């Protein structure tokens, strides 16, 4: 079998070469620093935890600092770093390039300096995604904490093309990472805007007025029990159907996408006969479901009649209330804090139906409700759009990583 990837840039046809990494690179270790050494300013440093919490193929911007110690390992630019320990073999079978010089390399990091045959970014990519990733996972040793040594890295069989093809591959993935990062930042910015508006467009700390309002609205928000806002409170049965064949969807918390429920995700549907025989509770379209236990405080709008488990309680609103406003009301921190105070339990929260019924929330007129709901629907639509773009980009990148390496 020839050493060629499934997808290549035009003009490249040669077989890829295979060599032991130890023959074409030198190895060292970072040292001397841990999280306790971090300071608000000083010399920039990369600690091994960054490769888990904020993984990037190429590290250009460093926002963690320490006071420089003697005998520190400082980058010259182009080093490839690999964690020396982690919780699983897959965790530590990843690599990043330290792009710039003058960066301190902290302890528990293996440091690889490639020779003239290898592009550093290509090396980091293939260690993290090619056959080398599988080989390193097998070499990682340990039980509760697994370890990977430079001696393990030296024995890796690296398959690689000529340098100019490596650089083409590296440039492609660096551009993709830049685009993905841009979408991630836009998504995070939208989420921060929504978070701020959820705090400011709903009253808090016992007030009957929100911090900011739309022009023309000055009336006091009214205090209302949920029994006034909702006509019915539906507590699902604990029993789960044994047979799934019918037309009414069975919904789990994993099926929530944004503000709505994707009833096709679980692929489970219940027949009318099963609903009748088990006396299952159907939550009608146009209701809210709010998680009352386990993953606490999740809320979604019911866009099809459905059945769910006891994680949720179904809330059927009366006609004087806008369902999209009620969704945002339950997302607001002031409501979530009230629910949290009502919950029982230490590690797993639970709110009884009676507690929901007696909960008091502040609500405005329906006209103002609709004004508020429109702005949050617009933001949520933008968040969903950016999330889909981001997911698609990440899927494209994942597919290329699988097909552009041997």
Tab-separated table of C-alpha atoms in Angstrom:
chain	number	residue	atom	x	y	z
A	1	UNK	CA	0.000	0.000	0.000
A	2	UNK	CA	1.401	3.406	-0.994
A	3	UNK	CA	1.962	6.088	1.622
A	4	UNK	CA	-0.415	8.657	0.183
A	5	UNK	CA	-3.361	10.511	1.747
A	6	UNK	CA	-6.826	10.382	0.185
A	7	UNK	CA	-6.904	14.145	-0.516
A	8	UNK	CA	-3.930	16.174	-1.772
A	9	UNK	CA	-3.221	19.573	-3.264
A	10	UNK	CA	-2.855	19.668	-7.034
A	11	UNK	CA	0.698	18.977	-8.236
A	12	UNK	CA	1.726	16.605	-5.447
A	13	UNK	CA	1.949	12.895	-6.292
A	14	UNK	CA	5.026	11.467	-4.513
A	15	UNK	CA	4.731	8.858	-1.793
A	16	UNK	CA	5.121	10.188	1.717
A	17	UNK	CA	8.338	9.224	3.526
A	18	UNK	CA	8.406	7.367	6.849
A	19	UNK	CA	11.060	7.986	9.510
A	20	UNK	CA	11.310	7.665	13.263
A	21	UNK	CA	10.686	11.063	14.827
A	22	UNK	CA	13.855	10.636	16.897
A	23	UNK	CA	15.925	10.688	13.693
A	24	UNK	CA	14.645	14.084	12.505
A	25	UNK	CA	14.048	16.076	15.688
A	26	UNK	CA	15.616	16.903	19.045
A	27	UNK	CA	13.811	16.695	22.389
A	28	UNK	CA	13.764	18.506	25.736
A	29	UNK	CA	11.383	19.237	28.613
A	30	UNK	CA	9.777	22.342	29.995
A	31	UNK	CA	10.286	22.918	33.721
A	32	UNK	CA	9.984	25.013	36.812
A	33	UNK	CA	6.456	26.408	36.821
A	34	UNK	CA	2.905	25.489	37.862
A	35	UNK	CA	-0.446	27.300	38.177
A	36	UNK	CA	0.564	28.644	41.587
A	37	UNK	CA	3.304	30.709	39.911
A	38	UNK	CA	0.916	32.672	37.686
A	39	UNK	CA	0.860	36.446	38.077
A	40	UNK	CA	-1.129	39.334	36.596
A	41	UNK	CA	1.922	40.510	34.656
A	42	UNK	CA	5.465	39.443	33.876
A	43	UNK	CA	6.934	37.098	31.291
A	44	UNK	CA	4.515	35.101	29.076
A	45	UNK	CA	4.297	31.376	29.793
A	46	UNK	CA	2.523	28.295	28.443
A	47	UNK	CA	1.498	25.716	31.048
A	48	UNK	CA	0.531	22.192	30.001
A	49	UNK	CA	-3.095	22.724	31.099
A	50	UNK	CA	-3.608	25.129	28.185
A	51	UNK	CA	-3.458	22.195	25.768
A	52	UNK	CA	-6.575	20.818	27.511
A	53	UNK	CA	-8.585	23.923	28.362
A	54	UNK	CA	-7.741	26.117	25.355
A	55	UNK	CA	-6.246	23.835	22.720
A	56	UNK	CA	-4.881	25.425	19.548
A	57	UNK	CA	-2.685	23.885	16.857
A	58	UNK	CA	-0.688	27.127	16.709
A	59	UNK	CA	-0.191	29.200	19.856
A	60	UNK	CA	0.442	32.839	18.962
A	61	UNK	CA	-1.188	34.786	21.795
A	62	UNK	CA	-0.262	34.036	25.400
A	63	UNK	CA	-2.170	35.740	28.219
A	64	UNK	CA	-0.658	33.968	31.243
A	65	UNK	CA	2.401	35.404	33.002
A	66	UNK	CA	4.981	34.567	35.662
A	67	UNK	CA	8.079	36.056	37.222
A	68	UNK	CA	11.068	34.645	35.323
A	69	UNK	CA	13.152	32.057	37.200
A	70	UNK	CA	16.668	30.836	36.567
A	71	UNK	CA	17.114	27.904	34.148
A	72	UNK	CA	13.744	28.517	32.492
A	73	UNK	CA	13.070	26.951	29.093
A	74	UNK	CA	12.331	29.796	26.662
A	75	UNK	CA	11.056	29.301	23.125
A	76	UNK	CA	13.044	30.290	20.062
A	77	UNK	CA	9.897	29.968	17.932
A	78	UNK	CA	8.691	26.842	16.157
A	79	UNK	CA	8.831	24.394	19.073
A	80	UNK	CA	6.202	21.647	19.118
A	81	UNK	CA	4.953	20.886	22.625
A	82	UNK	CA	3.192	17.714	23.799
A	83	UNK	CA	1.739	17.146	27.301
A	84	UNK	CA	3.768	14.728	29.411
A	85	UNK	CA	0.795	13.698	31.552
A	86	UNK	CA	-2.995	13.731	31.480
A	87	UNK	CA	-6.152	11.901	32.528
A	88	UNK	CA	-6.437	9.744	29.394
A	89	UNK	CA	-4.153	8.579	26.600
A	90	UNK	CA	-6.201	10.587	24.105
A	91	UNK	CA	-5.746	13.750	26.203
A	92	UNK	CA	-1.981	13.759	25.919
A	93	UNK	CA	-1.757	12.589	22.302
A	94	UNK	CA	-1.964	16.162	21.029
A	95	UNK	CA	0.556	18.804	20.074
A	96	UNK	CA	0.770	22.567	19.567
A	97	UNK	CA	3.308	24.870	17.942
A	98	UNK	CA	4.789	27.713	19.977
A	99	UNK	CA	4.862	30.257	17.168
A	100	UNK	CA	6.828	33.080	18.773
A	101	UNK	CA	10.137	33.322	20.568
A	102	UNK	CA	10.488	34.510	24.144
A	103	UNK	CA	7.695	32.321	25.597
A	104	UNK	CA	8.482	30.336	28.748
A	105	UNK	CA	7.585	26.639	28.433
A	106	UNK	CA	6.305	25.333	31.752
A	107	UNK	CA	6.731	21.975	33.398
A	108	UNK	CA	5.160	18.681	32.275
A	109	UNK	CA	5.580	19.529	28.594
A	110	UNK	CA	7.661	17.570	26.116
A	111	UNK	CA	9.402	19.923	23.675
A	112	UNK	CA	10.205	18.858	20.103
A	113	UNK	CA	12.454	20.868	17.805
A	114	UNK	CA	12.127	19.557	14.251
A	115	UNK	CA	14.996	19.652	11.735
A	116	UNK	CA	14.888	21.076	8.197
A	117	UNK	CA	12.745	18.188	6.884
A	118	UNK	CA	9.670	19.119	8.931
A	119	UNK	CA	7.350	22.091	9.137
A	120	UNK	CA	6.454	22.567	12.842
A	121	UNK	CA	2.737	23.143	12.203
A	122	UNK	CA	2.524	20.028	10.033
A	123	UNK	CA	4.269	18.041	12.786
A	124	UNK	CA	1.782	19.281	15.411
A	125	UNK	CA	-1.145	18.458	13.117
A	126	UNK	CA	-0.012	14.927	12.310
A	127	UNK	CA	0.857	14.128	15.946
A	128	UNK	CA	-2.633	15.254	16.958
A	129	UNK	CA	-4.616	13.675	14.122
A	130	UNK	CA	-2.728	11.155	11.995
A	131	UNK	CA	-1.722	7.551	12.638
A	132	UNK	CA	0.875	9.002	15.019
A	133	UNK	CA	-1.935	10.057	17.356
A	134	UNK	CA	-3.089	6.428	17.624
A	135	UNK	CA	0.486	5.254	18.130
A	136	UNK	CA	1.085	7.750	20.939
A	137	UNK	CA	-2.174	6.763	22.634
A	138	UNK	CA	-0.934	3.168	22.731
A	139	UNK	CA	2.412	4.247	24.173
A	140	UNK	CA	0.887	6.389	26.947
A	141	UNK	CA	1.293	4.626	30.291
A	142	UNK	CA	-0.490	4.833	33.614
A	143	UNK	CA	-3.858	4.315	35.299
A	144	UNK	CA	-5.314	7.336	37.113
A	145	UNK	CA	-2.777	9.604	35.389
A	146	UNK	CA	-1.151	8.611	32.101
A	147	UNK	CA	2.325	9.688	31.065
A	148	UNK	CA	4.091	10.258	27.772
A	149	UNK	CA	7.867	10.608	27.680
A	150	UNK	CA	10.263	11.990	25.105
A	151	UNK	CA	11.515	8.435	24.662
A	152	UNK	CA	7.996	7.511	23.506
A	153	UNK	CA	7.924	10.414	21.062
A	154	UNK	CA	11.312	9.485	19.630
A	155	UNK	CA	10.029	6.037	18.638
A	156	UNK	CA	6.982	7.348	16.763
A	157	UNK	CA	6.920	6.390	13.090
A	158	UNK	CA	6.255	9.673	11.335
A	159	UNK	CA	4.911	9.690	7.774
A	160	UNK	CA	5.379	12.986	5.937
A	161	UNK	CA	5.647	14.530	2.431
A	162	UNK	CA	8.202	16.976	1.091
A	163	UNK	CA	8.472	20.290	2.931
A	164	UNK	CA	6.575	22.357	0.345
A	165	UNK	CA	3.522	20.040	0.601
A	166	UNK	CA	3.727	20.147	4.391
A	167	UNK	CA	3.604	23.942	4.268
A	168	UNK	CA	0.566	23.896	1.955
A	169	UNK	CA	-1.249	21.638	4.433
A	170	UNK	CA	-0.187	23.784	7.403
A	171	UNK	CA	-1.345	26.996	5.707
A	172	UNK	CA	-4.767	25.493	4.931
A	173	UNK	CA	-5.421	24.475	8.543
A	174	UNK	CA	-4.052	27.727	9.961
A	175	UNK	CA	-6.520	29.631	7.748
A	176	UNK	CA	-9.342	27.329	8.823
A	177	UNK	CA	-8.437	27.843	12.484
A	178	UNK	CA	-8.475	31.622	12.009
A	179	UNK	CA	-11.969	31.465	10.478
A	180	UNK	CA	-13.207	29.142	13.242
A	181	UNK	CA	-11.757	31.442	15.904
A	182	UNK	CA	-13.498	34.431	14.285
A	183	UNK	CA	-16.869	32.646	14.409
A	184	UNK	CA	-16.247	31.547	17.998
A	185	UNK	CA	-15.579	35.151	19.013
A	186	UNK	CA	-18.725	36.397	17.263
A	187	UNK	CA	-20.727	33.658	18.973
A	188	UNK	CA	-19.310	34.487	22.398
A	189	UNK	CA	-19.997	38.193	21.842
A	190	UNK	CA	-23.649	37.462	21.011
A	191	UNK	CA	-23.976	35.294	24.106
A	192	UNK	CA	-22.520	38.076	26.257
A	193	UNK	CA	-24.980	40.598	24.764
A	194	UNK	CA	-27.857	38.233	25.519
A	195	UNK	CA	-26.609	37.648	29.071
A	196	UNK	CA	-26.422	41.400	29.718
A	197	UNK	CA	-29.939	41.999	28.340
A	198	UNK	CA	-31.368	39.149	30.434
A	199	UNK	CA	-30.067	40.997	33.477
A	200	UNK	CA	-31.268	44.457	32.421
A	201	UNK	CA	-34.643	43.824	30.711
A	202	UNK	CA	-36.132	41.988	33.709
A	203	UNK	CA	-36.629	43.434	37.227
A	204	UNK	CA	-34.266	42.213	39.930
A	205	UNK	CA	-33.721	42.555	43.667
A	206	UNK	CA	-37.437	42.941	44.370
A	207	UNK	CA	-37.894	45.870	41.975
A	208	UNK	CA	-41.042	46.197	39.862
A	209	UNK	CA	-39.175	47.953	37.055
A	210	UNK	CA	-36.402	46.622	34.797
A	211	UNK	CA	-33.135	48.545	34.516
A	212	UNK	CA	-33.779	49.399	30.845
A	213	UNK	CA	-37.074	49.547	28.911
A	214	UNK	CA	-38.394	50.222	25.446
A	215	UNK	CA	-39.611	53.746	24.770
A	216	UNK	CA	-43.224	54.361	25.776
A	217	UNK	CA	-43.437	51.764	28.586
A	218	UNK	CA	-43.599	53.129	32.128
A	219	UNK	CA	-46.167	50.933	33.924
A	220	UNK	CA	-45.212	48.867	36.950
A	221	UNK	CA	-44.597	45.186	36.276
A	222	UNK	CA	-47.189	43.085	38.116
A	223	UNK	CA	-46.356	40.373	40.624
A	224	UNK	CA	-48.113	37.168	39.555
A	225	UNK	CA	-48.146	33.602	40.823
A	226	UNK	CA	-47.395	31.000	38.175
A	227	UNK	CA	-50.932	29.684	38.686
A	228	UNK	CA	-52.079	32.968	37.087
A	229	UNK	CA	-49.580	32.837	34.221
A	230	UNK	CA	-50.071	29.129	33.433
A	231	UNK	CA	-53.324	27.181	33.094
A	232	UNK	CA	-51.791	23.783	33.807
A	233	UNK	CA	-48.700	22.184	35.332
A	234	UNK	CA	-47.909	18.784	33.840
A	235	UNK	CA	-45.645	16.464	35.797
A	236	UNK	CA	-44.537	13.580	33.522
A	237	UNK	CA	-44.769	9.959	34.640
A	238	UNK	CA	-41.656	8.297	36.021
A	239	UNK	CA	-42.231	5.164	33.952
A	240	UNK	CA	-40.520	5.067	30.575
A	241	UNK	CA	-42.260	3.347	27.640
A	242	UNK	CA	-40.772	-0.049	26.781
A	243	UNK	CA	-41.863	0.117	23.149
A	244	UNK	CA	-41.271	3.066	20.845
A	245	UNK	CA	-43.514	2.969	17.787
A	246	UNK	CA	-46.058	5.678	17.111
A	247	UNK	CA	-46.362	9.361	16.282
A	248	UNK	CA	-45.974	11.311	19.553
A	249	UNK	CA	-42.277	12.113	20.150
A	250	UNK	CA	-40.481	11.068	23.320
A	251	UNK	CA	-38.132	13.938	24.235
A	252	UNK	CA	-34.925	14.092	26.258
A	253	UNK	CA	-32.904	17.062	27.493
A	254	UNK	CA	-30.360	16.331	24.730
A	255	UNK	CA	-33.031	17.144	22.123
A	256	UNK	CA	-33.144	20.838	23.035
A	257	UNK	CA	-31.621	23.053	20.338
A	258	UNK	CA	-31.584	26.715	21.317
A	259	UNK	CA	-35.053	27.773	22.431
A	260	UNK	CA	-36.883	24.849	20.770
A	261	UNK	CA	-36.963	21.054	20.854
A	262	UNK	CA	-35.798	18.980	17.898
A	263	UNK	CA	-38.203	16.056	18.273
A	264	UNK	CA	-36.407	14.069	15.574
A	265	UNK	CA	-33.140	13.762	17.497
A	266	UNK	CA	-34.111	10.925	19.824
A	267	UNK	CA	-35.873	9.050	17.018
A	268	UNK	CA	-38.360	7.693	19.562
A	269	UNK	CA	-42.120	7.980	19.170
A	270	UNK	CA	-44.973	6.655	21.287
A	271	UNK	CA	-48.309	5.279	20.094
A	272	UNK	CA	-51.728	6.426	21.299
A	273	UNK	CA	-52.278	2.919	22.723
A	274	UNK	CA	-49.124	3.171	24.866
A	275	UNK	CA	-50.070	6.665	26.032
A	276	UNK	CA	-53.501	5.405	27.105
A	277	UNK	CA	-52.356	2.148	28.716
A	278	UNK	CA	-49.544	3.829	30.714
A	279	UNK	CA	-51.539	7.013	31.390
A	280	UNK	CA	-48.631	9.071	30.028
A	281	UNK	CA	-48.838	12.860	30.233
A	282	UNK	CA	-48.753	14.639	26.870
A	283	UNK	CA	-47.371	18.188	26.959
A	284	UNK	CA	-49.184	20.213	24.274
A	285	UNK	CA	-47.651	22.390	21.599
A	286	UNK	CA	-47.207	25.990	22.775
A	287	UNK	CA	-46.146	25.023	26.305
A	288	UNK	CA	-42.837	25.443	28.099
A	289	UNK	CA	-40.857	22.625	29.588
A	290	UNK	CA	-38.549	23.505	32.471
A	291	UNK	CA	-36.106	21.042	34.008
A	292	UNK	CA	-37.043	20.603	37.643
A	293	UNK	CA	-34.272	18.145	38.538
A	294	UNK	CA	-30.915	16.792	37.348
A	295	UNK	CA	-29.687	19.371	34.786
A	296	UNK	CA	-31.421	22.186	36.590
A	297	UNK	CA	-33.044	25.262	35.018
A	298	UNK	CA	-33.053	24.254	31.329
A	299	UNK	CA	-36.067	25.670	29.492
A	300	UNK	CA	-37.504	25.126	25.995
A	301	UNK	CA	-40.611	25.899	23.954
A	302	UNK	CA	-42.705	22.867	22.967
A	303	UNK	CA	-43.294	23.116	19.211
A	304	UNK	CA	-45.053	19.719	18.889
A	305	UNK	CA	-47.162	17.676	21.295
A	306	UNK	CA	-44.670	15.480	23.124
A	307	UNK	CA	-43.974	13.171	26.024
A	308	UNK	CA	-40.923	13.510	28.240
A	309	UNK	CA	-39.509	12.131	31.483
A	310	UNK	CA	-39.667	13.353	35.073
A	311	UNK	CA	-36.658	15.644	34.551
A	312	UNK	CA	-39.120	18.259	33.246
A	313	UNK	CA	-42.336	19.890	34.256
A	314	UNK	CA	-44.676	21.145	31.519
A	315	UNK	CA	-46.157	24.631	31.867
A	316	UNK	CA	-49.203	25.491	29.722
A	317	UNK	CA	-49.603	29.312	29.499
A	318	UNK	CA	-52.858	31.212	29.348
A	319	UNK	CA	-53.619	33.407	26.338
A	320	UNK	CA	-52.621	36.660	28.070
A	321	UNK	CA	-48.951	35.700	27.949
A	322	UNK	CA	-46.540	35.502	25.019
A	323	UNK	CA	-44.758	32.128	24.967
A	324	UNK	CA	-41.494	33.624	23.678
A	325	UNK	CA	-41.515	36.184	26.501
A	326	UNK	CA	-42.092	33.416	29.050
A	327	UNK	CA	-39.152	31.488	27.616
A	328	UNK	CA	-36.856	34.504	28.160
A	329	UNK	CA	-38.403	35.136	31.594
A	330	UNK	CA	-37.313	31.634	32.665
A	331	UNK	CA	-33.850	32.237	31.199
A	332	UNK	CA	-33.435	35.454	33.203
A	333	UNK	CA	-31.066	35.207	36.213
A	334	UNK	CA	-33.710	36.615	38.574
A	335	UNK	CA	-36.063	33.683	37.775
A	336	UNK	CA	-33.308	31.060	37.902
A	337	UNK	CA	-32.206	32.330	41.318
A	338	UNK	CA	-35.780	32.054	42.625
A	339	UNK	CA	-36.053	28.496	41.297
A	340	UNK	CA	-32.745	27.599	42.900
A	341	UNK	CA	-33.981	28.824	46.281
A	342	UNK	CA	-37.093	26.655	45.917
A	343	UNK	CA	-35.122	23.532	45.060
A	344	UNK	CA	-34.501	20.717	47.494
A	345	UNK	CA	-31.411	18.518	47.504
A	346	UNK	CA	-27.661	19.021	47.814
A	347	UNK	CA	-26.068	17.494	44.712
A	348	UNK	CA	-29.222	16.901	42.616
A	349	UNK	CA	-31.801	19.695	42.670
A	350	UNK	CA	-35.518	19.065	42.574
A	351	UNK	CA	-38.520	21.404	42.548
A	352	UNK	CA	-41.969	20.045	43.400
A	353	UNK	CA	-45.085	21.018	41.433
A	354	UNK	CA	-46.468	22.930	44.421
A	355	UNK	CA	-43.348	25.105	44.530
A	356	UNK	CA	-43.767	25.969	40.857
A	357	UNK	CA	-47.420	26.871	41.382
A	358	UNK	CA	-46.626	29.244	44.246
A	359	UNK	CA	-43.656	30.937	42.604
A	360	UNK	CA	-44.217	34.698	42.093
A	361	UNK	CA	-42.695	36.486	39.074
A	362	UNK	CA	-42.936	40.027	37.721
A	363	UNK	CA	-44.589	40.417	34.309
A	364	UNK	CA	-45.465	43.429	32.099
A	365	UNK	CA	-48.358	43.978	29.702
A	366	UNK	CA	-48.602	41.644	26.708
A	367	UNK	CA	-47.565	44.456	24.344
A	368	UNK	CA	-44.325	44.936	26.282
A	369	UNK	CA	-43.873	41.167	26.519
A	370	UNK	CA	-43.897	40.937	22.721
A	371	UNK	CA	-41.406	43.807	22.406
A	372	UNK	CA	-39.015	42.013	24.773
A	373	UNK	CA	-39.508	38.614	23.168
A	374	UNK	CA	-38.725	39.985	19.685
A	375	UNK	CA	-35.269	41.173	20.695
A	376	UNK	CA	-34.390	37.850	22.346
A	377	UNK	CA	-35.736	35.845	19.398
A	378	UNK	CA	-33.531	37.908	17.091
A	379	UNK	CA	-30.456	37.312	19.248
A	380	UNK	CA	-31.227	33.596	19.598
A	381	UNK	CA	-31.644	33.270	15.829
A	382	UNK	CA	-28.252	34.913	15.325
A	383	UNK	CA	-26.684	32.627	17.938
A	384	UNK	CA	-28.182	29.562	16.228
A	385	UNK	CA	-26.927	30.747	12.824
A	386	UNK	CA	-23.381	31.309	14.069
A	387	UNK	CA	-23.416	28.003	15.942
A	388	UNK	CA	-24.454	26.150	12.788
A	389	UNK	CA	-21.736	27.861	10.755
A	390	UNK	CA	-19.210	27.012	13.447
A	391	UNK	CA	-20.347	23.373	13.609
A	392	UNK	CA	-20.139	23.102	9.816
A	393	UNK	CA	-16.629	24.567	9.740
A	394	UNK	CA	-15.496	22.190	12.473
A	395	UNK	CA	-17.019	19.252	10.592
A	396	UNK	CA	-15.205	20.296	7.410
A	397	UNK	CA	-11.941	20.588	9.336
A	398	UNK	CA	-12.477	17.199	10.966
A	399	UNK	CA	-13.132	15.582	7.581
A	400	UNK	CA	-9.995	17.116	6.059
A	401	UNK	CA	-7.879	16.043	9.021
A	402	UNK	CA	-9.009	12.467	8.442
A	403	UNK	CA	-8.273	12.552	4.700
A	404	UNK	CA	-5.147	14.724	4.343
A	405	UNK	CA	-2.846	12.680	6.597
A	406	UNK	CA	-1.527	9.154	6.173
